[in-house]
Short mmCIF file of C-alpha atoms and ligand atoms in Angstrom, two decimals:
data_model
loop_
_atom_site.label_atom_id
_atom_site.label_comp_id
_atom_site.label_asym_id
_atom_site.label_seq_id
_atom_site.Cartn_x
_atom_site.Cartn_y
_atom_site.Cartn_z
CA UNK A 1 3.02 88.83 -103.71
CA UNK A 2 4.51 89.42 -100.33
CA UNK A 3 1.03 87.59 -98.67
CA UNK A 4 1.25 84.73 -101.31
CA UNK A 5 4.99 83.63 -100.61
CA UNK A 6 3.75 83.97 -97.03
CA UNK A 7 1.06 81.66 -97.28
CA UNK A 8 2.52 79.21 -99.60
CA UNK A 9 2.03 75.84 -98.25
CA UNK A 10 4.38 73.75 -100.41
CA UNK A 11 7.82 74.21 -101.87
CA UNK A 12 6.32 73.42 -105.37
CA UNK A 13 3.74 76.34 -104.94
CA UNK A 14 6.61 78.56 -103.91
CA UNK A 15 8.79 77.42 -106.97
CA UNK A 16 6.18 78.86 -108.89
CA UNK A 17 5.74 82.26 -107.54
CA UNK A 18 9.54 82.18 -107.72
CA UNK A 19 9.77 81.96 -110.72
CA UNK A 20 6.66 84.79 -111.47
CA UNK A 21 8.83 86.85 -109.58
CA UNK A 22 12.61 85.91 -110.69
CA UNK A 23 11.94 83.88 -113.77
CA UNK A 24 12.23 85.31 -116.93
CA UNK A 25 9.14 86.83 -117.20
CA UNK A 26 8.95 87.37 -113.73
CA UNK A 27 7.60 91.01 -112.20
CA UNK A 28 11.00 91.25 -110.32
CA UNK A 29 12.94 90.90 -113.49
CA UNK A 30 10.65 93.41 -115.72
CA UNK A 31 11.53 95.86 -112.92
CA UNK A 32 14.99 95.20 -112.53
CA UNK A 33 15.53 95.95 -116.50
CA UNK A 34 13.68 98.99 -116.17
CA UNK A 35 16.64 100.41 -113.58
CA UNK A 36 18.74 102.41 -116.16
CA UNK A 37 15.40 104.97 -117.00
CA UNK A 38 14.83 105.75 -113.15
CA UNK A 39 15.72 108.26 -110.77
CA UNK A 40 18.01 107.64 -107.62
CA UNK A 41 15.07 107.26 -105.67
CA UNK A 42 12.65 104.85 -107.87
CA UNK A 43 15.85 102.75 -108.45
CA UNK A 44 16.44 102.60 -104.29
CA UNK A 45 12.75 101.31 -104.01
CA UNK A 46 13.21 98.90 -106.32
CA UNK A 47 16.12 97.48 -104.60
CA UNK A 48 14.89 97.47 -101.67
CA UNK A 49 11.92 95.30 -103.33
CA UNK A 50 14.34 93.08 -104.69
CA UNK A 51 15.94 92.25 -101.33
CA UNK A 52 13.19 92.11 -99.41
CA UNK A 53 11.47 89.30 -101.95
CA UNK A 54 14.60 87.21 -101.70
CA UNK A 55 14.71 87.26 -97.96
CA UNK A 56 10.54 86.49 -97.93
CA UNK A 57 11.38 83.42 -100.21
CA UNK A 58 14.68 82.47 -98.65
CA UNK A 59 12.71 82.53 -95.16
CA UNK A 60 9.65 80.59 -96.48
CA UNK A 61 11.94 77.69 -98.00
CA UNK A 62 13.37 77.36 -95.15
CA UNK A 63 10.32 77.31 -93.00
CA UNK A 64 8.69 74.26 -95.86
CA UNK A 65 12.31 72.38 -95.77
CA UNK A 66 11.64 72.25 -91.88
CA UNK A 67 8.58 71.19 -91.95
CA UNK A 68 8.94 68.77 -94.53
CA UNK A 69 11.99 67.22 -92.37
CA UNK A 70 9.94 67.38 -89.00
CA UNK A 71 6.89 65.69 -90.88
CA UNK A 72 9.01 62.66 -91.77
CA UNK A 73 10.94 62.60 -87.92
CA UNK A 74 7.23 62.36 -87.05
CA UNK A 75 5.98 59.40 -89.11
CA UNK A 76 9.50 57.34 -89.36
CA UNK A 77 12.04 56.75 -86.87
CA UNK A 78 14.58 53.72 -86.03
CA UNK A 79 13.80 51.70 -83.33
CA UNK A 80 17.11 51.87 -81.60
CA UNK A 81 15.69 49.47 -78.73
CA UNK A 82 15.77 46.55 -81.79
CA UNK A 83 17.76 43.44 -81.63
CA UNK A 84 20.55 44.08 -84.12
CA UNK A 85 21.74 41.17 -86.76
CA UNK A 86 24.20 38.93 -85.72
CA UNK A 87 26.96 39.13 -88.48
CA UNK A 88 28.69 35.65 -88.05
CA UNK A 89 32.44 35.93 -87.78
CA UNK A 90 34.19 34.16 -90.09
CA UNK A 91 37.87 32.18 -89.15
CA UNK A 92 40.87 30.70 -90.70
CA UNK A 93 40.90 27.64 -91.82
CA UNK A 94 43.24 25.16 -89.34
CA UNK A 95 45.58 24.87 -92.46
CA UNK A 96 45.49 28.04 -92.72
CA UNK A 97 46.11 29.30 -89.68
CA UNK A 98 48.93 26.87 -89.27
CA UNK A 99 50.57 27.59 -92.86
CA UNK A 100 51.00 30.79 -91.42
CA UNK A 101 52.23 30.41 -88.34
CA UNK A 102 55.27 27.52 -90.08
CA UNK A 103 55.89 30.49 -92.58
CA UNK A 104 56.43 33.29 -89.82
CA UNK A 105 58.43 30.87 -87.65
CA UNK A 106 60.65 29.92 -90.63
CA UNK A 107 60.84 33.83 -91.51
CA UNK A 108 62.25 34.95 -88.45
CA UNK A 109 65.21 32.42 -88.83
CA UNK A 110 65.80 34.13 -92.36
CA UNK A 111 64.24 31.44 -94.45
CA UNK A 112 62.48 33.34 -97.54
CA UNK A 113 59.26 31.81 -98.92
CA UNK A 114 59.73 30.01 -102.53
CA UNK A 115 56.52 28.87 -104.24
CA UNK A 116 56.69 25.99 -107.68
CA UNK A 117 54.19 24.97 -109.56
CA UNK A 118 51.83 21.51 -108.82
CA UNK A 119 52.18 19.81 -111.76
CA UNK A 120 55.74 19.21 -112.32
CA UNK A 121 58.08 18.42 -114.97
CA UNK A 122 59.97 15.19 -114.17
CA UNK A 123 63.12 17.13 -113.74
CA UNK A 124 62.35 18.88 -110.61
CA UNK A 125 60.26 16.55 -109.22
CA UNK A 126 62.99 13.52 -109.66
CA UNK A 127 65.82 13.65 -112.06
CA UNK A 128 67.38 16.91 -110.51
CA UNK A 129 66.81 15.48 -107.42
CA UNK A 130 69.31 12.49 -107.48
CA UNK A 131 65.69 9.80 -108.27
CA UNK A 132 67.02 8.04 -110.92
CA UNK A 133 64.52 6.11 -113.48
CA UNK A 134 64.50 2.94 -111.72
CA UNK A 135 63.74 4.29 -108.22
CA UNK A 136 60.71 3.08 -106.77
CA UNK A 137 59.84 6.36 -105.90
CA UNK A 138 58.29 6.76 -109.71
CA UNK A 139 56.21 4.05 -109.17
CA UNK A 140 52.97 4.46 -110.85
CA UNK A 141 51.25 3.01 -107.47
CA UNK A 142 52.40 6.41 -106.01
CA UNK A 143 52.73 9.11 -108.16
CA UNK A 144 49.61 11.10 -110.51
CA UNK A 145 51.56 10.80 -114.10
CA UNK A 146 49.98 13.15 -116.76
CA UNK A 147 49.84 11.81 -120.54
CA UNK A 148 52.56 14.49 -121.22
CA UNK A 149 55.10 12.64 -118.82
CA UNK A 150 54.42 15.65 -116.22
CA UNK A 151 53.55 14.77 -113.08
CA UNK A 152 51.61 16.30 -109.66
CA UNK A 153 53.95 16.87 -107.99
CA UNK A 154 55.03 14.39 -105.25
CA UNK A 155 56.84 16.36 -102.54
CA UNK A 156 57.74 20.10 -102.19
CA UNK A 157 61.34 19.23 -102.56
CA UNK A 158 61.19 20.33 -105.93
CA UNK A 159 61.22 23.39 -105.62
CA UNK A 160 64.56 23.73 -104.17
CA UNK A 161 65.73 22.67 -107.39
CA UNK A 162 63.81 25.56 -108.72
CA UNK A 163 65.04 28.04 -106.09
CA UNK A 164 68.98 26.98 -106.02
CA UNK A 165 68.46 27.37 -109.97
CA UNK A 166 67.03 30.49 -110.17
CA UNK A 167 69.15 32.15 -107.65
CA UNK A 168 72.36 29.80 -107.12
CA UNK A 169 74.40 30.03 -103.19
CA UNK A 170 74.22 30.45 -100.81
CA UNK A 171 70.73 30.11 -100.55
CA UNK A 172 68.93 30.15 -97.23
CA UNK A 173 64.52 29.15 -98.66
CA UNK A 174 61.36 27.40 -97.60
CA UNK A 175 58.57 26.10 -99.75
CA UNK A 176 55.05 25.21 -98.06
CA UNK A 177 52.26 23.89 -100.16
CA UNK A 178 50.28 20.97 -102.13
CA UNK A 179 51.54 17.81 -103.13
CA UNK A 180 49.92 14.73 -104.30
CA UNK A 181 50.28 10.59 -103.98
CA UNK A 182 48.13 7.63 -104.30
CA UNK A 183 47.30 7.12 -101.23
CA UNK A 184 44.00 7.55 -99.07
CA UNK A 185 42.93 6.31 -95.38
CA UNK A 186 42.83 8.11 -91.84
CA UNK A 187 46.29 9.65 -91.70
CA UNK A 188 46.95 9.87 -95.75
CA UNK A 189 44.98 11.59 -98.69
CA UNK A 190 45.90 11.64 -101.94
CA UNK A 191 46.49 15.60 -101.99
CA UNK A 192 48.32 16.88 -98.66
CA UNK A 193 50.76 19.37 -97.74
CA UNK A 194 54.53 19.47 -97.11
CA UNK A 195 57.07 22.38 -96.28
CA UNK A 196 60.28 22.00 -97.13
CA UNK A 197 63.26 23.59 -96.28
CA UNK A 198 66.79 24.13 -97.93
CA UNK A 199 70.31 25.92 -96.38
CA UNK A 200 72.88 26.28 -98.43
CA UNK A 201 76.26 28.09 -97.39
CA UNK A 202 80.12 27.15 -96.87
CA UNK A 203 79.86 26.14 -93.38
CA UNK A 204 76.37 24.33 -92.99
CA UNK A 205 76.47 21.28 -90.86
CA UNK A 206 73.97 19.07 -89.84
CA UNK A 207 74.26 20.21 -86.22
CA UNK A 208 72.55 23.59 -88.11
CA UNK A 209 69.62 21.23 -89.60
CA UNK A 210 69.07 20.04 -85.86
CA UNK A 211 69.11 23.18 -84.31
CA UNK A 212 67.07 24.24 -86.86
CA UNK A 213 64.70 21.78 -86.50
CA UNK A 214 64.22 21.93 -82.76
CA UNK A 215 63.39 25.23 -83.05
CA UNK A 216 60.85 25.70 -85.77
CA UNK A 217 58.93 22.65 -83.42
CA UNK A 218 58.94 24.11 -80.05
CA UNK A 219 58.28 27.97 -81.63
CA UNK A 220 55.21 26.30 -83.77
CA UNK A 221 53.78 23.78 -80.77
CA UNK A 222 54.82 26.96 -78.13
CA UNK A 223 56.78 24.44 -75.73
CA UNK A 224 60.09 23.08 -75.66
CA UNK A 225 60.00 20.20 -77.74
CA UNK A 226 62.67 17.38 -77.56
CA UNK A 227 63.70 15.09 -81.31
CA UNK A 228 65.91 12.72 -82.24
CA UNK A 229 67.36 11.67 -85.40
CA UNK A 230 67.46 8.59 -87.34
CA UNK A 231 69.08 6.91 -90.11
CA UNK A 232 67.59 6.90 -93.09
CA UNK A 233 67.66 6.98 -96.87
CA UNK A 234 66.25 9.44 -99.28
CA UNK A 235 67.94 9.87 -102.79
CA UNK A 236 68.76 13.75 -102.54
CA UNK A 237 70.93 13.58 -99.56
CA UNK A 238 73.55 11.82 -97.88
CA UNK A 239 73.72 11.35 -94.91
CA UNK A 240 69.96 11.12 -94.82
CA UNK A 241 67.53 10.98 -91.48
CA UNK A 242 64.60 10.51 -90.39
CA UNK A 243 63.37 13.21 -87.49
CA UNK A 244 60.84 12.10 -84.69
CA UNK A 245 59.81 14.40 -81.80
CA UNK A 246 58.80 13.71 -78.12
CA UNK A 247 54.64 13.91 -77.86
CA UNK A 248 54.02 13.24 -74.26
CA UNK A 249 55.91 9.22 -73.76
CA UNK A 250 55.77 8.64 -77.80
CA UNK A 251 58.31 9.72 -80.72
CA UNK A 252 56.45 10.70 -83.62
CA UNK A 253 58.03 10.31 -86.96
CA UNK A 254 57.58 14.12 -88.62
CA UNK A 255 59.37 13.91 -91.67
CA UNK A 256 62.64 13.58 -93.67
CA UNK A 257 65.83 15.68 -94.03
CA UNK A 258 70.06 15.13 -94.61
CA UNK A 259 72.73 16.77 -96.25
CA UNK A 260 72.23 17.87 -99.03
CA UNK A 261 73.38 15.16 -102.31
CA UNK A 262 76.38 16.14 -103.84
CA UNK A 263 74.76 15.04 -107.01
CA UNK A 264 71.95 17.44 -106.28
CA UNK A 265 74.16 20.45 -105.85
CA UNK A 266 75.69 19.57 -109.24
CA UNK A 267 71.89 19.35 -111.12
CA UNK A 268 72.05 23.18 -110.71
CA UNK A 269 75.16 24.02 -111.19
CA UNK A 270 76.92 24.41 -107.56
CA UNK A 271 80.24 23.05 -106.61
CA UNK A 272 80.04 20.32 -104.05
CA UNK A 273 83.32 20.39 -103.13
CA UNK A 274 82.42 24.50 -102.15
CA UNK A 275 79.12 24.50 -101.04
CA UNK A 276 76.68 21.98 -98.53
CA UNK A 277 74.15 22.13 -96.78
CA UNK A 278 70.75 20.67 -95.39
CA UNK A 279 67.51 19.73 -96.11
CA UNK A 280 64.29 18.98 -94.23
CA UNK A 281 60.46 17.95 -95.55
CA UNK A 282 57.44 17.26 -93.53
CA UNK A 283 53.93 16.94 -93.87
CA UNK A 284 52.13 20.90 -92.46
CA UNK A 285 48.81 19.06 -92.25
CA UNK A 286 50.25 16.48 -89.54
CA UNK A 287 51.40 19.15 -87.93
CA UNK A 288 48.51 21.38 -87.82
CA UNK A 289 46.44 18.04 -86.54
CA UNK A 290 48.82 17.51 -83.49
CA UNK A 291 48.52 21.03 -82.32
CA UNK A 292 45.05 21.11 -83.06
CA UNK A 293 44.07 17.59 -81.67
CA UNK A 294 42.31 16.86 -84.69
CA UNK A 295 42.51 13.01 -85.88
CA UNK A 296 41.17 12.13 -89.20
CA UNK A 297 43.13 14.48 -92.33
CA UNK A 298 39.67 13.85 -94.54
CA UNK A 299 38.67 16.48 -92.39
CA UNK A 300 40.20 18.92 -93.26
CA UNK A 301 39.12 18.87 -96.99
CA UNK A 302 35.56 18.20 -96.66
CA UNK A 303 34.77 21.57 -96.41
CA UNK A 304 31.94 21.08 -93.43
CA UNK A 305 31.24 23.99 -91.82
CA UNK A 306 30.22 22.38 -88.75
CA UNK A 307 33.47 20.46 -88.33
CA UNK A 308 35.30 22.94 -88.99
CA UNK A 309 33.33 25.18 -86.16
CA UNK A 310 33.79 22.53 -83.62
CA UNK A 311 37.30 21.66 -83.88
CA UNK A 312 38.07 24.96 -81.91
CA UNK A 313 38.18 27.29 -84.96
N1 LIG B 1 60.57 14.80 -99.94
C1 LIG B 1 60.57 13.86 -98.84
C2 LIG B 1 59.21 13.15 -98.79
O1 LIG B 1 58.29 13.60 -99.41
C3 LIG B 1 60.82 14.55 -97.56
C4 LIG B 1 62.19 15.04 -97.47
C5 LIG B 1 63.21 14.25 -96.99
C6 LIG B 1 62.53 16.30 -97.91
C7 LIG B 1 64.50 14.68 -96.89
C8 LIG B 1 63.84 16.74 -97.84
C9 LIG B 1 64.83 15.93 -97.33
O2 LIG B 1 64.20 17.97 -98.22
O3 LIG B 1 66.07 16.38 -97.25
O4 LIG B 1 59.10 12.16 -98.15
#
């Protein structure tokens, strides 16, 4: 037996004289049940059998493990001299990338992130916010009405409503996200994106909305960025403006803000005479285009990869 497990030239052949030896009705075994009707001496021999077969096979599996392993080193190896694959790295999205820079900016000056939903009940997307029936506003030329008398909603400014409902003043929230008109050319699609924003306290001014203003700008384009204010009307506050900011020798209109309406305040259930404060909505994908110097806001919904790759992404 010793010879054979020497000699055994595959791990199968030495799973079979295993199991001769160990298996059931292996030799080993037969001698090993036999150790109760020998002497001391018989029963050290056979021991000393025993162990010396499991060492023999122990050694030889080894030895065929080895050689299996250096066989296959031999035949297959990795050519570590190979080109590898280039995994292409993917990026953010310009919108993207900007929607989270506006919502880190606003963070840090304690503005907490609201979200509403897209298709809107004509509460919070006019009633609620001081757009009476007759406003132009509703105009079927501008607004996506649903059969139901919902509509997509026109303007983030909604979900102020939502928020100072919810959790009353003082009330300190933005809201960033998709709204919807009828309207399509270079500079307008029909869905876009606005962020709004909404303070609330006893002691709100609109010297706050400026300062507030000026600095979400000049953090977002890194630079210090000069507005001004204008007079202007929107239905939700009073006074209303309009806000423009300094882009080389032009002022850019960027969007609308104002006190907020007393008649606002009272659509969820604040005192006026208590509470005030500002408001402020603009469109995120104008921004993202001026810091970007990207020029046509198709663009950035067409979904082409290779626009997307050249315009610095
Ligand atoms: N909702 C306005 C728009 O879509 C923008 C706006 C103006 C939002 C004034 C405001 C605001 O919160 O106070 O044109």
């Amino acid at each position: 037996m010793k010879d054979k497990i020497k000699n055994a030239s595959s791990i199968e052949e030495l799973q079979v004289l295993y199991s001769d030896t160990f298996g059931k009705n292996g030799t080993m075994t037969a001698k090993l049940k036999t150790m109760a009707t020998l002497s001391n001496e018989e029963r050290a021999k056979v021991n000393a059998e025993n162990a010396e077969l499991r060492g023999l096979f122990k050694e030889k599996q080894t030895e065929l493990e080895n050689a299996a392993i250096n066989a296959k080193l031999a035949t297959e190896y990795v050519d570590v001299t190979l080109d590898g694959e280039q995994i292409a790295h993917g990026t953010l999205h310009p919108l993207t990338q900007s929607l989270k820079e506006l919502s880190a900016i606003l963070e840090s000056m304690g503005f907490g992130l609201w979200t509403g939903p897209e298709i809107e009940d004509d509460w919070h997307n006019f009633t609620a916010l001081n757009t009476p029936e007759y406003h132009p506003a509703r105009d079927m030329q501008d607004s996506f009405f649903m059969e139901n008398g919902n509509v997509m909603r026109t303007q983030t400014s909604s979900v102020q409503i939502r928020a100072m409902e919810q959790v009353g003043v003082p009330i300190k929230m933005f809201a960033i996200g998709s709204t919807y008109r009828k309207e399509m050319d270079a500079t307008h699609s029909p869905m876009f994106h606005q962020i709004e924003g909404l303070y609330i306290d006893k002691n709100v001014t609109m010297s706050d909305l400026i300062a507030t203003l000026r600095t979400l700008l000049s953090k977002f384009f890194e630079r210090d960025i000069e507005i001004r204010i204008r007079p202007s009307y929107f239905p939700f506050t009073e006074p209303s403006v309009e806000f423009d900011m300094k882009w080389g020798d032009k002022w850019l209109e960027m969007g609308g803000a104002g006190m907020v309406h007393p008649n606002v305040l009272k659509s969820c259930k604040i005192n006026p005479d208590e509470y005030q404060g500002f408001a402020f909505g603009f469109g995120w994908d104008r921004m993202a285009m001026l810091k970007y110097g990207l020029n046509d806001i198709r663009k950035f919904y067409d979904g082409d990869i290779r626009w997307l790759k050249n315009s610095g992404f």
